[in-house]
Short mmCIF file of C-alpha atoms in Angstrom, two decimals:
data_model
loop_
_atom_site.label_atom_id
_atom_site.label_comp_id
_atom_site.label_asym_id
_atom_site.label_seq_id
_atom_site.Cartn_x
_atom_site.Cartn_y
_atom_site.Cartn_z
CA UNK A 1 -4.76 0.56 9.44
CA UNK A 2 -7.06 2.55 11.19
CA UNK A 3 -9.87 5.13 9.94
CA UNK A 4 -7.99 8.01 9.58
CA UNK A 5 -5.59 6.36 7.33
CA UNK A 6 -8.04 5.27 5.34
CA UNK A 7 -10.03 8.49 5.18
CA UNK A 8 -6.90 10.29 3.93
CA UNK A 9 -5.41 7.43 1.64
CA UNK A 10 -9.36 7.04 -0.24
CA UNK A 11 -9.13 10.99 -0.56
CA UNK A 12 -5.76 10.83 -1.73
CA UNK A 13 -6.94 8.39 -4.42
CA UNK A 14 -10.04 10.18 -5.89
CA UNK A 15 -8.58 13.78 -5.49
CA UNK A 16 -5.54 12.20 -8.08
CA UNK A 17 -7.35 12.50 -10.95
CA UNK A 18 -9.75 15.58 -10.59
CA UNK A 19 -7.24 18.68 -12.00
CA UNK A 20 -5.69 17.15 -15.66
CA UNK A 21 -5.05 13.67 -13.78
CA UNK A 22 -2.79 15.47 -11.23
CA UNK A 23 -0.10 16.56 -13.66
CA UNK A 24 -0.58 19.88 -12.69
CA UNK A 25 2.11 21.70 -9.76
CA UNK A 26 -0.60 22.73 -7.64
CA UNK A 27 -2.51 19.47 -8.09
CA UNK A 28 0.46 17.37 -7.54
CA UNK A 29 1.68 19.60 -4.42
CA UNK A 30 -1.50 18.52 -2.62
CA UNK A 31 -1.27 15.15 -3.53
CA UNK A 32 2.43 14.96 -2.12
CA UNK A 33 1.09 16.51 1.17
CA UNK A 34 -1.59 14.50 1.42
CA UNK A 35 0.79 11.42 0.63
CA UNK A 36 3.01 12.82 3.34
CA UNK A 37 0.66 12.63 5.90
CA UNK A 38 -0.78 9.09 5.61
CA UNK A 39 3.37 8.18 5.71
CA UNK A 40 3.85 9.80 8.62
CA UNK A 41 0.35 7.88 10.41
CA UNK A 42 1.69 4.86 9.04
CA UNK A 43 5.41 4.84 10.18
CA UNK A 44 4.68 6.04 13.65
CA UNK A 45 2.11 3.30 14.45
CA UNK A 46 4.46 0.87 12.64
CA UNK A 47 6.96 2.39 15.01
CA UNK A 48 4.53 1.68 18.18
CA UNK A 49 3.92 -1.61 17.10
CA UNK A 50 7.14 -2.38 16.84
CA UNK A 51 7.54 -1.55 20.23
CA UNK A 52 5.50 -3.31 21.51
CA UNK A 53 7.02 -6.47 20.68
CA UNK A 54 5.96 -8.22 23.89
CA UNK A 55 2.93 -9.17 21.61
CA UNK A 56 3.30 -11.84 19.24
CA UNK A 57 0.87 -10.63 16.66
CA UNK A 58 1.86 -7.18 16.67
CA UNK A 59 5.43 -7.70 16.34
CA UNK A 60 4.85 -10.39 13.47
CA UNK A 61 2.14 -7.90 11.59
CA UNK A 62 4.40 -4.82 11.95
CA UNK A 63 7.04 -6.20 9.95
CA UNK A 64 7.51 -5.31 6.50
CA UNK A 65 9.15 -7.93 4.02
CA UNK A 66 12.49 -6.39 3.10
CA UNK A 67 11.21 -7.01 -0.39
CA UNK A 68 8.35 -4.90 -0.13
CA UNK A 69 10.48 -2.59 1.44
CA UNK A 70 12.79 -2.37 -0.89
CA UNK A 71 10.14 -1.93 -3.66
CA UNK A 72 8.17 0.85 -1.17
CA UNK A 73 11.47 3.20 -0.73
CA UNK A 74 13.13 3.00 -4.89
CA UNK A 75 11.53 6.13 -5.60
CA UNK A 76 13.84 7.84 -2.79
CA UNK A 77 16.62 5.40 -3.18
CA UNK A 78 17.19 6.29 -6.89
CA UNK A 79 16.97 10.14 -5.82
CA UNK A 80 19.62 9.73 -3.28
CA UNK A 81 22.26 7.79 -5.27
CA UNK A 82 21.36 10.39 -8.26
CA UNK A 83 21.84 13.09 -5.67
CA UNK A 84 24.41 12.68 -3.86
CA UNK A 85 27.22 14.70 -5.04
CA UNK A 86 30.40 13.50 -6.66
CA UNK A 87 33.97 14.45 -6.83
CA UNK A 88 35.27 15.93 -9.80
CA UNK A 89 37.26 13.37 -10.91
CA UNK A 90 34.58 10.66 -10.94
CA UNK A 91 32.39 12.96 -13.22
CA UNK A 92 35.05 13.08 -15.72
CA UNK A 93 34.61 9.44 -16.05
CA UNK A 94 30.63 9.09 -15.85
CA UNK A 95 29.25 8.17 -19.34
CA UNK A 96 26.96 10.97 -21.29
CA UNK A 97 28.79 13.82 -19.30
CA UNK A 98 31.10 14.87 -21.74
CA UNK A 99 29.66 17.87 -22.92
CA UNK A 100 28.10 19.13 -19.61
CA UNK A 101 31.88 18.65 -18.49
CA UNK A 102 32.99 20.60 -21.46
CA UNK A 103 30.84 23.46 -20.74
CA UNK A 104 31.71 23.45 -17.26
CA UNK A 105 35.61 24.33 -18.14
CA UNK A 106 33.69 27.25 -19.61
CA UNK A 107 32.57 28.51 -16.40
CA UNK A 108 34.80 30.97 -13.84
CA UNK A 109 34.05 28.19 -10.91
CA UNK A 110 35.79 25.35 -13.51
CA UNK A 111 35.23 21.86 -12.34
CA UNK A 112 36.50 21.97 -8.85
CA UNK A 113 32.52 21.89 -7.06
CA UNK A 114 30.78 18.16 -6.26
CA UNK A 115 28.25 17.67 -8.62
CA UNK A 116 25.72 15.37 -8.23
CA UNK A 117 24.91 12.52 -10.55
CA UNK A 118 21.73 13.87 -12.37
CA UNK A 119 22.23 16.28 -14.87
CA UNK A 120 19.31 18.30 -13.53
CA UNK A 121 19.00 18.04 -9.86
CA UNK A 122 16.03 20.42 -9.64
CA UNK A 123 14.18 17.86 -11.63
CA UNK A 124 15.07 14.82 -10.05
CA UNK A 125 14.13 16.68 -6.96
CA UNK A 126 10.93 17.38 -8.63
CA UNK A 127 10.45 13.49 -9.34
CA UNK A 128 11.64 12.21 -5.74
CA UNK A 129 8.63 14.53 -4.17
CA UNK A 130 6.85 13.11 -6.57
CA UNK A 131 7.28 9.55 -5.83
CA UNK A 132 5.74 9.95 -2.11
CA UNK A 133 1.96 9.36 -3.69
CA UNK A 134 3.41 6.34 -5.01
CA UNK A 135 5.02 5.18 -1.90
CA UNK A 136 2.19 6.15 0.67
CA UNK A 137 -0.41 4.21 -1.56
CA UNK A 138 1.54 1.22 -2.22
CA UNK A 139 1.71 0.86 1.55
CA UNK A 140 -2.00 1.33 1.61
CA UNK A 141 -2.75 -1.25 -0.42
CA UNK A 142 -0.62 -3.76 1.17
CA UNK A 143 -1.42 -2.92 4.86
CA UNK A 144 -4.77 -2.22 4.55
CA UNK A 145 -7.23 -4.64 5.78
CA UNK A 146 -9.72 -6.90 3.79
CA UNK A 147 -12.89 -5.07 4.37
CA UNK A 148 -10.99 -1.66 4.24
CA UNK A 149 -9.40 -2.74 0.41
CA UNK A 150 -12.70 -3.58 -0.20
CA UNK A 151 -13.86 -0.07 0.62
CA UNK A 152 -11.41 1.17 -1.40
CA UNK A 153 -12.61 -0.51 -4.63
CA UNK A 154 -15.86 0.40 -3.97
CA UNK A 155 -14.56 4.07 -3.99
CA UNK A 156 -12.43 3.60 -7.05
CA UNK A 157 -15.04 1.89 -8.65
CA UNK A 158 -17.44 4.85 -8.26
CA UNK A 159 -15.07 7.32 -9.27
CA UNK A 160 -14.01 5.87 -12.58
CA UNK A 161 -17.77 5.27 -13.50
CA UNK A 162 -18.22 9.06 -12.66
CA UNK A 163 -15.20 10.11 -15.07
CA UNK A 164 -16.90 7.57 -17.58
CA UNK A 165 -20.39 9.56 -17.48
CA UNK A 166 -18.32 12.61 -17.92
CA UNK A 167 -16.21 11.42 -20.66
CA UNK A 168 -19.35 10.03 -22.54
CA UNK A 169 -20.74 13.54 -22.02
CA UNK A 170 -18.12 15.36 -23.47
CA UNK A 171 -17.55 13.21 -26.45
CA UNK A 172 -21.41 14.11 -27.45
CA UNK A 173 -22.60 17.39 -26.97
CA UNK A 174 -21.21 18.88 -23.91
CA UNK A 175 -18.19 19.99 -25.39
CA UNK A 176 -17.76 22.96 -22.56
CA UNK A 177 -17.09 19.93 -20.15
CA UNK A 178 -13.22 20.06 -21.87
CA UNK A 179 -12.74 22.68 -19.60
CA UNK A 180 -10.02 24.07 -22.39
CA UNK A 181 -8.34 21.13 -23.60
CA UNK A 182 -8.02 20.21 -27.04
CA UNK A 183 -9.46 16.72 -27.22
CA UNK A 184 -12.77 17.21 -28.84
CA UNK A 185 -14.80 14.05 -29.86
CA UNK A 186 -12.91 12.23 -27.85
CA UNK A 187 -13.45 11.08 -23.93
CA UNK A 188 -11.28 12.45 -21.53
CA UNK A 189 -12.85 13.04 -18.04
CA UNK A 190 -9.95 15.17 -15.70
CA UNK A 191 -7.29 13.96 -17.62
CA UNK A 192 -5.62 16.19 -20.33
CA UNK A 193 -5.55 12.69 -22.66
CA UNK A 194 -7.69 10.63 -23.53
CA UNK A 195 -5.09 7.86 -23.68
CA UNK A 196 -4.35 8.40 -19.53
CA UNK A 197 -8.51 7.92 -18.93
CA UNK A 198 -8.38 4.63 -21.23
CA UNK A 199 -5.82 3.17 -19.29
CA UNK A 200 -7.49 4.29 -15.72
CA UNK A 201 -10.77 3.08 -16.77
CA UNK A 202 -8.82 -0.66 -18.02
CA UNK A 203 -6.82 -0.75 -14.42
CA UNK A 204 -10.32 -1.15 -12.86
CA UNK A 205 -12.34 -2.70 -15.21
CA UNK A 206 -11.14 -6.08 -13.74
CA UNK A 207 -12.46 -4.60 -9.88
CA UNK A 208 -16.14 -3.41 -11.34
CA UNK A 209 -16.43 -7.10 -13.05
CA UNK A 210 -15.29 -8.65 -9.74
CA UNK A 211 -17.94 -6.39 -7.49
CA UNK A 212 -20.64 -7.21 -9.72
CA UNK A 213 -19.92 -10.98 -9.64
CA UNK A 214 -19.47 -10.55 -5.69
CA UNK A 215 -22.63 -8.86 -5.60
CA UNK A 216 -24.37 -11.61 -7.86
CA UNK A 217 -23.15 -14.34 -5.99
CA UNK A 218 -24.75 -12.62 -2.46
CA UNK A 219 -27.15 -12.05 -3.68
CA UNK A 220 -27.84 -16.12 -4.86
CA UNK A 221 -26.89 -16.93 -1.35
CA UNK A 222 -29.19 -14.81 0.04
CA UNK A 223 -31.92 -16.30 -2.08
CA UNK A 224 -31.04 -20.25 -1.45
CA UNK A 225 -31.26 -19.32 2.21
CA UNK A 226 -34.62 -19.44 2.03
CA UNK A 227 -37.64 -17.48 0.37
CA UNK A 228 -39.85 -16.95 3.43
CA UNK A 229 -40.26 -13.82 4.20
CA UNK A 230 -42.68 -14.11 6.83
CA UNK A 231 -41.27 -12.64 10.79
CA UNK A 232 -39.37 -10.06 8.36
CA UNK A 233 -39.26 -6.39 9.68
CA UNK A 234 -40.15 -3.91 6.61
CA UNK A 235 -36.63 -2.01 6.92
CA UNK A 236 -35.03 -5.75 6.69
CA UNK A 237 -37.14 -6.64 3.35
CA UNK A 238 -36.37 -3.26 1.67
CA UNK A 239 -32.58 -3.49 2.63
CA UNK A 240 -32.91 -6.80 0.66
CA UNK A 241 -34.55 -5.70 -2.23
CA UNK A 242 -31.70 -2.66 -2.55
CA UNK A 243 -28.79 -5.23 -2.02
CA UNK A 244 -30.79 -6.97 -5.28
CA UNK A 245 -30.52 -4.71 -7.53
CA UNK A 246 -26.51 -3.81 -6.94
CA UNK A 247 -25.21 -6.29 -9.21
CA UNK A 248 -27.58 -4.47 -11.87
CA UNK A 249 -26.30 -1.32 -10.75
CA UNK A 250 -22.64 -2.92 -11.01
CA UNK A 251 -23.64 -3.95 -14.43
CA UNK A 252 -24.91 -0.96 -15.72
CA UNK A 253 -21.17 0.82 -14.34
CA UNK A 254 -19.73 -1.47 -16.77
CA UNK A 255 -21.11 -0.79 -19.30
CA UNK A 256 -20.67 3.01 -18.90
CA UNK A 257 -16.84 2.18 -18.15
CA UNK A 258 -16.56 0.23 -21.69
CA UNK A 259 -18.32 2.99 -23.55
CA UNK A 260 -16.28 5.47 -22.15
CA UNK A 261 -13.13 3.34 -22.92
CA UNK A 262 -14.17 3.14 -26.64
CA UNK A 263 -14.95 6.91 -26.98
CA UNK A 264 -11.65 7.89 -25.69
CA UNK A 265 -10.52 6.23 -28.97
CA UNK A 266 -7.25 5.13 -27.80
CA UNK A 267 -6.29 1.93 -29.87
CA UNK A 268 -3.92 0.86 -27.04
CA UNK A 269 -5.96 2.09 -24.37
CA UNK A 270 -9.36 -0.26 -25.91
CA UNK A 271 -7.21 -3.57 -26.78
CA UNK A 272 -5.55 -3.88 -23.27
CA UNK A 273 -8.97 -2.85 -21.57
CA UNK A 274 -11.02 -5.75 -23.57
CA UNK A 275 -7.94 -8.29 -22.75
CA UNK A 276 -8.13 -7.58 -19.44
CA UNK A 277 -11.95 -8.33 -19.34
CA UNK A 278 -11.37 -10.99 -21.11
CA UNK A 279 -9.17 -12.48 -18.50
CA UNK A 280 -11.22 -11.07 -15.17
CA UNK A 281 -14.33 -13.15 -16.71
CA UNK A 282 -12.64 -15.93 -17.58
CA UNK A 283 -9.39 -17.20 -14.99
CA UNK A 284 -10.73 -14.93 -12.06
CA UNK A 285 -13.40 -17.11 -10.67
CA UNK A 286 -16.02 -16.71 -7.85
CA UNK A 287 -17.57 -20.25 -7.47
CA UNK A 288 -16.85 -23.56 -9.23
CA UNK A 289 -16.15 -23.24 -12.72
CA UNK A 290 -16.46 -26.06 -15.64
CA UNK A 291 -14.39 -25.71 -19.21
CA UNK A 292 -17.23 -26.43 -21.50
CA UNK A 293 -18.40 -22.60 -19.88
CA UNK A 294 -16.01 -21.18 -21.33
CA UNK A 295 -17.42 -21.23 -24.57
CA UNK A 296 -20.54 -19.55 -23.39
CA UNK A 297 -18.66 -16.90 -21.29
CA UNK A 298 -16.94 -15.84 -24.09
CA UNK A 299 -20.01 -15.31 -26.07
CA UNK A 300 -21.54 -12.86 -23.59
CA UNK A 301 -18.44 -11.19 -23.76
CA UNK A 302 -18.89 -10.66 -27.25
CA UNK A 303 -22.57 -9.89 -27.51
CA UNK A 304 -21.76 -7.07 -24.24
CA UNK A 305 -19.28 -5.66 -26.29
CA UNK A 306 -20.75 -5.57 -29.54
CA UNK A 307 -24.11 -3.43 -27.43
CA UNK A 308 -21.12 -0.89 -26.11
CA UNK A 309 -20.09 -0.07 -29.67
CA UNK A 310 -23.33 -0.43 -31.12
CA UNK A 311 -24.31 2.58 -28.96
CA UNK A 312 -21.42 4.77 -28.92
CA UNK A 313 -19.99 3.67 -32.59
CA UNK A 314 -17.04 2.62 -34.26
CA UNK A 315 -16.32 5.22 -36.92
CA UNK A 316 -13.77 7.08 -35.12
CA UNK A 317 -11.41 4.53 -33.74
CA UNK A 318 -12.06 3.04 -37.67
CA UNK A 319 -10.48 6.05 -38.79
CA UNK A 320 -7.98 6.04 -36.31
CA UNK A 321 -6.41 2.35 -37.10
CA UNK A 322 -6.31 3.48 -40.48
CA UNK A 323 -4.13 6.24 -40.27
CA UNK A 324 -0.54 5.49 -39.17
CA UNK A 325 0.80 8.66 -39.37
CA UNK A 326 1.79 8.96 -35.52
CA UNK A 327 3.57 5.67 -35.26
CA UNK A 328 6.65 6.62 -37.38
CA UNK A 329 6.75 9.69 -35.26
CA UNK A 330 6.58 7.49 -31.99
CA UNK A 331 9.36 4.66 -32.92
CA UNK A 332 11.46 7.82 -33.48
CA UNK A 333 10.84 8.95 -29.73
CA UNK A 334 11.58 5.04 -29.01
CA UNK A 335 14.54 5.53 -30.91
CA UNK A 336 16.28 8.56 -29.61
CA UNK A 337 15.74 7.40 -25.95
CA UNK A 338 17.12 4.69 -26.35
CA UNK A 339 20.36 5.83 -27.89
CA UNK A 340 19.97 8.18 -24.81
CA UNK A 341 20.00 5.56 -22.36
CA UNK A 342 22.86 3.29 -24.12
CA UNK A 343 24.58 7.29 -23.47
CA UNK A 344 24.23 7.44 -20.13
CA UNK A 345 23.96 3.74 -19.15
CA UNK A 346 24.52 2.90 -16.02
CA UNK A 347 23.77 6.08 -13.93
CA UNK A 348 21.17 7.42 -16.49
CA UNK A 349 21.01 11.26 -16.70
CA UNK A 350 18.51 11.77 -13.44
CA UNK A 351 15.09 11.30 -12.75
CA UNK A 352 12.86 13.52 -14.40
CA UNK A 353 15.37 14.73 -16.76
CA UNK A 354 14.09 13.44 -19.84
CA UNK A 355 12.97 17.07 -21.25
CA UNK A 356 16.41 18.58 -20.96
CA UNK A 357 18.27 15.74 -22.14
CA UNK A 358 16.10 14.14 -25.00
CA UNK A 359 16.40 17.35 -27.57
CA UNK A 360 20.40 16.00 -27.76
CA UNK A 361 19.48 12.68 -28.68
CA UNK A 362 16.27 13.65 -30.93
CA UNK A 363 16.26 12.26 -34.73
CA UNK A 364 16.71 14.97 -37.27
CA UNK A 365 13.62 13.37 -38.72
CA UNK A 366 11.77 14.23 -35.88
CA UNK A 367 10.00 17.35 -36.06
CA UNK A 368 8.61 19.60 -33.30
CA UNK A 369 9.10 18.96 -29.45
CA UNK A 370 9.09 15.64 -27.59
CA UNK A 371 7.96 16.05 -23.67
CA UNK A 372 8.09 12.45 -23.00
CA UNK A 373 9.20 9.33 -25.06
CA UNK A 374 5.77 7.59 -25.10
CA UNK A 375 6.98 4.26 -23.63
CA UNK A 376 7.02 4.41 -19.35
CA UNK A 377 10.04 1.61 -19.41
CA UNK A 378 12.39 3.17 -22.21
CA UNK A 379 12.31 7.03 -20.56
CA UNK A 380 12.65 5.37 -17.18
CA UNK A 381 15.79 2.61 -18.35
CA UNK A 382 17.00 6.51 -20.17
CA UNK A 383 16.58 8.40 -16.94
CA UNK A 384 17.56 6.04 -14.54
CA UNK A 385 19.47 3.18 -15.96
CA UNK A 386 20.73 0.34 -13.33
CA UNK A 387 18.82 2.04 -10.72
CA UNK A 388 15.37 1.64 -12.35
CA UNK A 389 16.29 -1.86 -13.70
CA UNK A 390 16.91 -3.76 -10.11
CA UNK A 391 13.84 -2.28 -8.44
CA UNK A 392 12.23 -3.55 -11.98
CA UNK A 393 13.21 -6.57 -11.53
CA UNK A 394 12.49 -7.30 -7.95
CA UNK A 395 8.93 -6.10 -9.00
CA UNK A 396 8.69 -8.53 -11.43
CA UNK A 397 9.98 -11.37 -9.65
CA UNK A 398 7.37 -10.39 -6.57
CA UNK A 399 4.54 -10.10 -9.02
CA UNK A 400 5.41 -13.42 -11.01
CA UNK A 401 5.57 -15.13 -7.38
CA UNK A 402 2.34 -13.90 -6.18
CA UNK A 403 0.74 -15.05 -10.06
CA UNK A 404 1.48 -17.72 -9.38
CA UNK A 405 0.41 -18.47 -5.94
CA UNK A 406 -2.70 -16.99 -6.92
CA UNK A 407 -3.33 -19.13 -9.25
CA UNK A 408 -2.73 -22.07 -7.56
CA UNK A 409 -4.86 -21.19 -5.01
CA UNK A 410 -7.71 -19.96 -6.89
CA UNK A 411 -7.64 -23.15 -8.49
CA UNK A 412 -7.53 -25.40 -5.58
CA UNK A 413 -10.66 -23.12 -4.13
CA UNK A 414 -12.65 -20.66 -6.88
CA UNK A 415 -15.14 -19.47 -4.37
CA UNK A 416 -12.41 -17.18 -2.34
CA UNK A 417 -13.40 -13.92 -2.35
CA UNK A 418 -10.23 -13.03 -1.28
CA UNK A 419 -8.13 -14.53 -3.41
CA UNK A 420 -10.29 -13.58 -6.76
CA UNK A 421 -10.11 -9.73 -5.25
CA UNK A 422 -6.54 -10.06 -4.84
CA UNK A 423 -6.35 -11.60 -8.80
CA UNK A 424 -8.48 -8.32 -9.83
CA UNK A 425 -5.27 -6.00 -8.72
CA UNK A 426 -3.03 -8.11 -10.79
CA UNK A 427 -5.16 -7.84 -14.02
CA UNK A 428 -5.49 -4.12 -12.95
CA UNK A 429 -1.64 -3.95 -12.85
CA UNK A 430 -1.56 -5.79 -16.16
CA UNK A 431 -3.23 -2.95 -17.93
CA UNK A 432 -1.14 -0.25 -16.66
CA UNK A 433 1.86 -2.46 -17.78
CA UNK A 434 1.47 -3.44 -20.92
CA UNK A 435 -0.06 0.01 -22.04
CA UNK A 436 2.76 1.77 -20.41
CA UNK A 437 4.93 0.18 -23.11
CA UNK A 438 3.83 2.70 -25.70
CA UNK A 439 2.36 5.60 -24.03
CA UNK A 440 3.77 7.42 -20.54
CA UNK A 441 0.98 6.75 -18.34
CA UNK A 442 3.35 6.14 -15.12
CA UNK A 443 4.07 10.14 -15.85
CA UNK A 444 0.80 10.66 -15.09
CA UNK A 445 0.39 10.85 -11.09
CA UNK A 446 -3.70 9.67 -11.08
CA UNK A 447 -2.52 6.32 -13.18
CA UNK A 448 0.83 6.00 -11.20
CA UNK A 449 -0.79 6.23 -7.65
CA UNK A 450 -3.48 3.90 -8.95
CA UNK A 451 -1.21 1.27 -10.54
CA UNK A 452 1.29 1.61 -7.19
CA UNK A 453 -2.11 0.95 -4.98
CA UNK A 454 -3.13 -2.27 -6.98
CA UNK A 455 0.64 -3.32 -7.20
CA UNK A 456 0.56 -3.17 -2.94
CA UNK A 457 -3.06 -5.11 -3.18
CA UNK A 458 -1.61 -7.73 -5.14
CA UNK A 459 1.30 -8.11 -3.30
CA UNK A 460 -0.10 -7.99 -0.09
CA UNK A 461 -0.04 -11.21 2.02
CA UNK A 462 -2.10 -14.40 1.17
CA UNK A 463 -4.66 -14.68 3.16
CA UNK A 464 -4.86 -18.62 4.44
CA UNK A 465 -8.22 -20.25 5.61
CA UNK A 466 -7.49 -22.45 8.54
CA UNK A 467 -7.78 -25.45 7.46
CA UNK A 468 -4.89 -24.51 5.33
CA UNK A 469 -2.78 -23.06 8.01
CA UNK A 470 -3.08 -26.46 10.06
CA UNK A 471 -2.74 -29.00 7.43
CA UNK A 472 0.23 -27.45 5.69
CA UNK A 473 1.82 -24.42 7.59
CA UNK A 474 4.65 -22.27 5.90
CA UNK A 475 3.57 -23.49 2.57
CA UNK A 476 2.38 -20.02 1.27
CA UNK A 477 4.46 -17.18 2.43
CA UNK A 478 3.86 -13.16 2.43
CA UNK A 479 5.78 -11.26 -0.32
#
């Protein structure tokens, strides 16, 4: 990828949060022409690669896995086949169209127009523009080069520690940094929730712990080199002593991201950021590792996180396990889509149609108005039914895959960088998947373009030392 794509696709991914997380139209607008843009660089150098297949390493490199291809292009698949419109006498048959057939014989025009699958085309149109962030940064993070990804981080990295300050300022005095919303005491950044910053802060929580490890373990290398200092310019010995004090820096970013995660209060949001951690300190290694450290490992983890909530405090989230008041109201949502999806299953109703659809389906002990069902997978398997659960599952079978030849390979050699970077996407991706379960992060475009950038970073191609390539070629493949 060359600069320009990378200028674009790092603006693309710190402008996503800065208005409300971009769920706002004019946010989201720039974000899809931005996203449109570094799509159109990509395919027409893919395009002049491809071309130019006289060369052996071009043609090989511009190839895309069919896979990953496949994976890159479900956003507009699923807004095609939901688009395309259908004869009348195949929507008599289509299941949860009964009644939008019924009031259609109501109508002068009758049932004699093509009508398209989705019950609300203007939405699912909505939702297909949408998707292009998604797509464009997906193919970022899989194309882009090792030292570029690595730029990246260091960007994302930044920005999250930035929305951390912020958050930890607003959920202490500065309560005109809520620039209107009503979250007050709690964290929030951009966002509108404070759930949607506790989940971006846990997607790269894993990165900032593998930076500052990176950083530490320079920085030791640096120092067994050799302590003499004599010959040494005076620009060269205060470029080291800056490059000492980064993993410090990276440190001290942590523990602003933590705090911030805690004030947000968001019970899901802090138990899938602290697992994550967990497992970035523990299983993503950076040099060899002995079992008996565990023990030790974990206690540091316990002693940093006991410092984070001894200085921003534990009353609130206290008094927010106790009360249980919202999760009746929640496993109703759960319950209503899913009687909505068993409705429409297989077609689903359309992308994006969940607000006009779900008041049907609602409980009668339900009260007020339900924008979103609160679990990612359920309003998605409601929306889009067999088309959401194929692409689903070749995502999970591409993501198992790579786990596990990540593992293996971290295993066989704990000192790659590249590997344990690559590893730091996955856990990254964890977080947005497990916390997506029970809250609608994915509608968020800032947590969906980050979670589709780490999903392309982990999937991206293992990267083979050669030694490996010549004593066992073709044993690890790209996605």
């Amino acid at each position: 990828m060359g600069p320009v794509c990378i200028f674009i696709g790092c603006f693309l991914l710190i402008a996503a949060p800065l208005i409300r997380g971009g769920n706002r139209h004019v946010a989201l607008v720039i974000l899809e022409v931005l996203a449109l843009l570094l799509l159109l660089i990509l395919v027409s150098h893919w395009v002049f690669r491809l071309m130019n297949a006289a060369d052996p390493i071009s043609g090989t490199e511009a190839k895309l896995p069919v896979s990953v291809f496949f994976l890159a292009l479900s956003p507009l698949g699923i807004g095609i086949l939901q688009l395309t419109p259908l004869p009348p006498f195949i929507q008599a048959v289509l299941p949860g169209q009964d009644i939008y057939q019924a009031a259609l014989h109501a109508l002068p025009t009758g049932l004699d127009h093509w009508r398209p699958l989705s019950v609300i085309p203007d939405a699912t149109w909505l939702s297909v523009l949408a998707g292009l962030p998604l797509t464009a940064t997906f193919l970022m993070g899989y194309s882009a080069a090792q030292r570029q990804l690595v730029f990246l981080i260091q960007a994302l990295v930044l920005l999250v520690s930035t929305q951390a300050v912020l958050g930890l300022m607003q959920a202490s005095l500065f309560r005109e940094l809520y620039f209107g919303a009503q979250a007050y005491g709690r964290a929030i950044g951009t966002f509108a929730n404070p759930n949607h910053l506790a989940n971006y802060i846990s997607m790269v929580l894993p990165l900032t712990i593998f930076m500052m490890r990176l950083a530490a373990r320079r920085r030791s290398s640096r120092g067994d080199q050799g302590g003499v200092t004599r010959g040494r310019s005076k620009s060269e010995m205060k470029g080291q002593n800056w490059r000492s004090i980064i993993p410090s820096f990276l440190l001290g970013m942590l523990f602003l991201q933590l705090a911030a995660l805690l004030a947000t209060l968001s019970r899901a949001g802090l138990g899938v950021g602290l697992f994550v951690t967990l497992l970035a300190v523990l299983f993503v290694p950076l040099a060899e590792t002995r079992r008996r450290g565990i023990g030790s490992r974990v206690l540091v983890i316990l002693i940093f996180c006991a410092v984070v909530a001894a200085s921003v405090g534990l009353g609130g989230l206290l008094d927010r396990i106790g009360g249980a008041g919202d999760q009746s109201t929640r496993w109703l949502m759960y319950e209503g889509a899913w009687q909505a999806a068993l409705a429409f299953w297989p077609t689903g109703s359309g992308l994006g149609t969940f607000l006009g659809v779900f008041p049907r389906y609602q409980p009668q002990q339900l009260a007020g108005f339900a924008a979103d069902a609160h679990s990612d997978f359920l309003q998605l398997l409601m929306e889009c039914g067999l088309f959401f659960v194929i692409p689903a599952g070749v995502a999970l079978w591409l993501i198992a895959s790579r786990a596990v030849a990540v593992a293996r390979c971290l295993k066989s050699d704990p000192s790659d960088t590249v590997l344990a970077l690559q590893a730091s996407c996955g856990l990254g991706l964890l977080a947005v998947f497990l916390h997506s379960w029970v809250d609608f992060n994915l509608r968020i475009p800032a947590n969906a373009i980050l979670a589709a950038f780490l999903m392309g970073a982990f999937l991206r191609p293992l990267a083979l030392k050669k030694s490996a390539r010549t004593e066992a070629p073709g044993t690890l493949h790209p996605a």
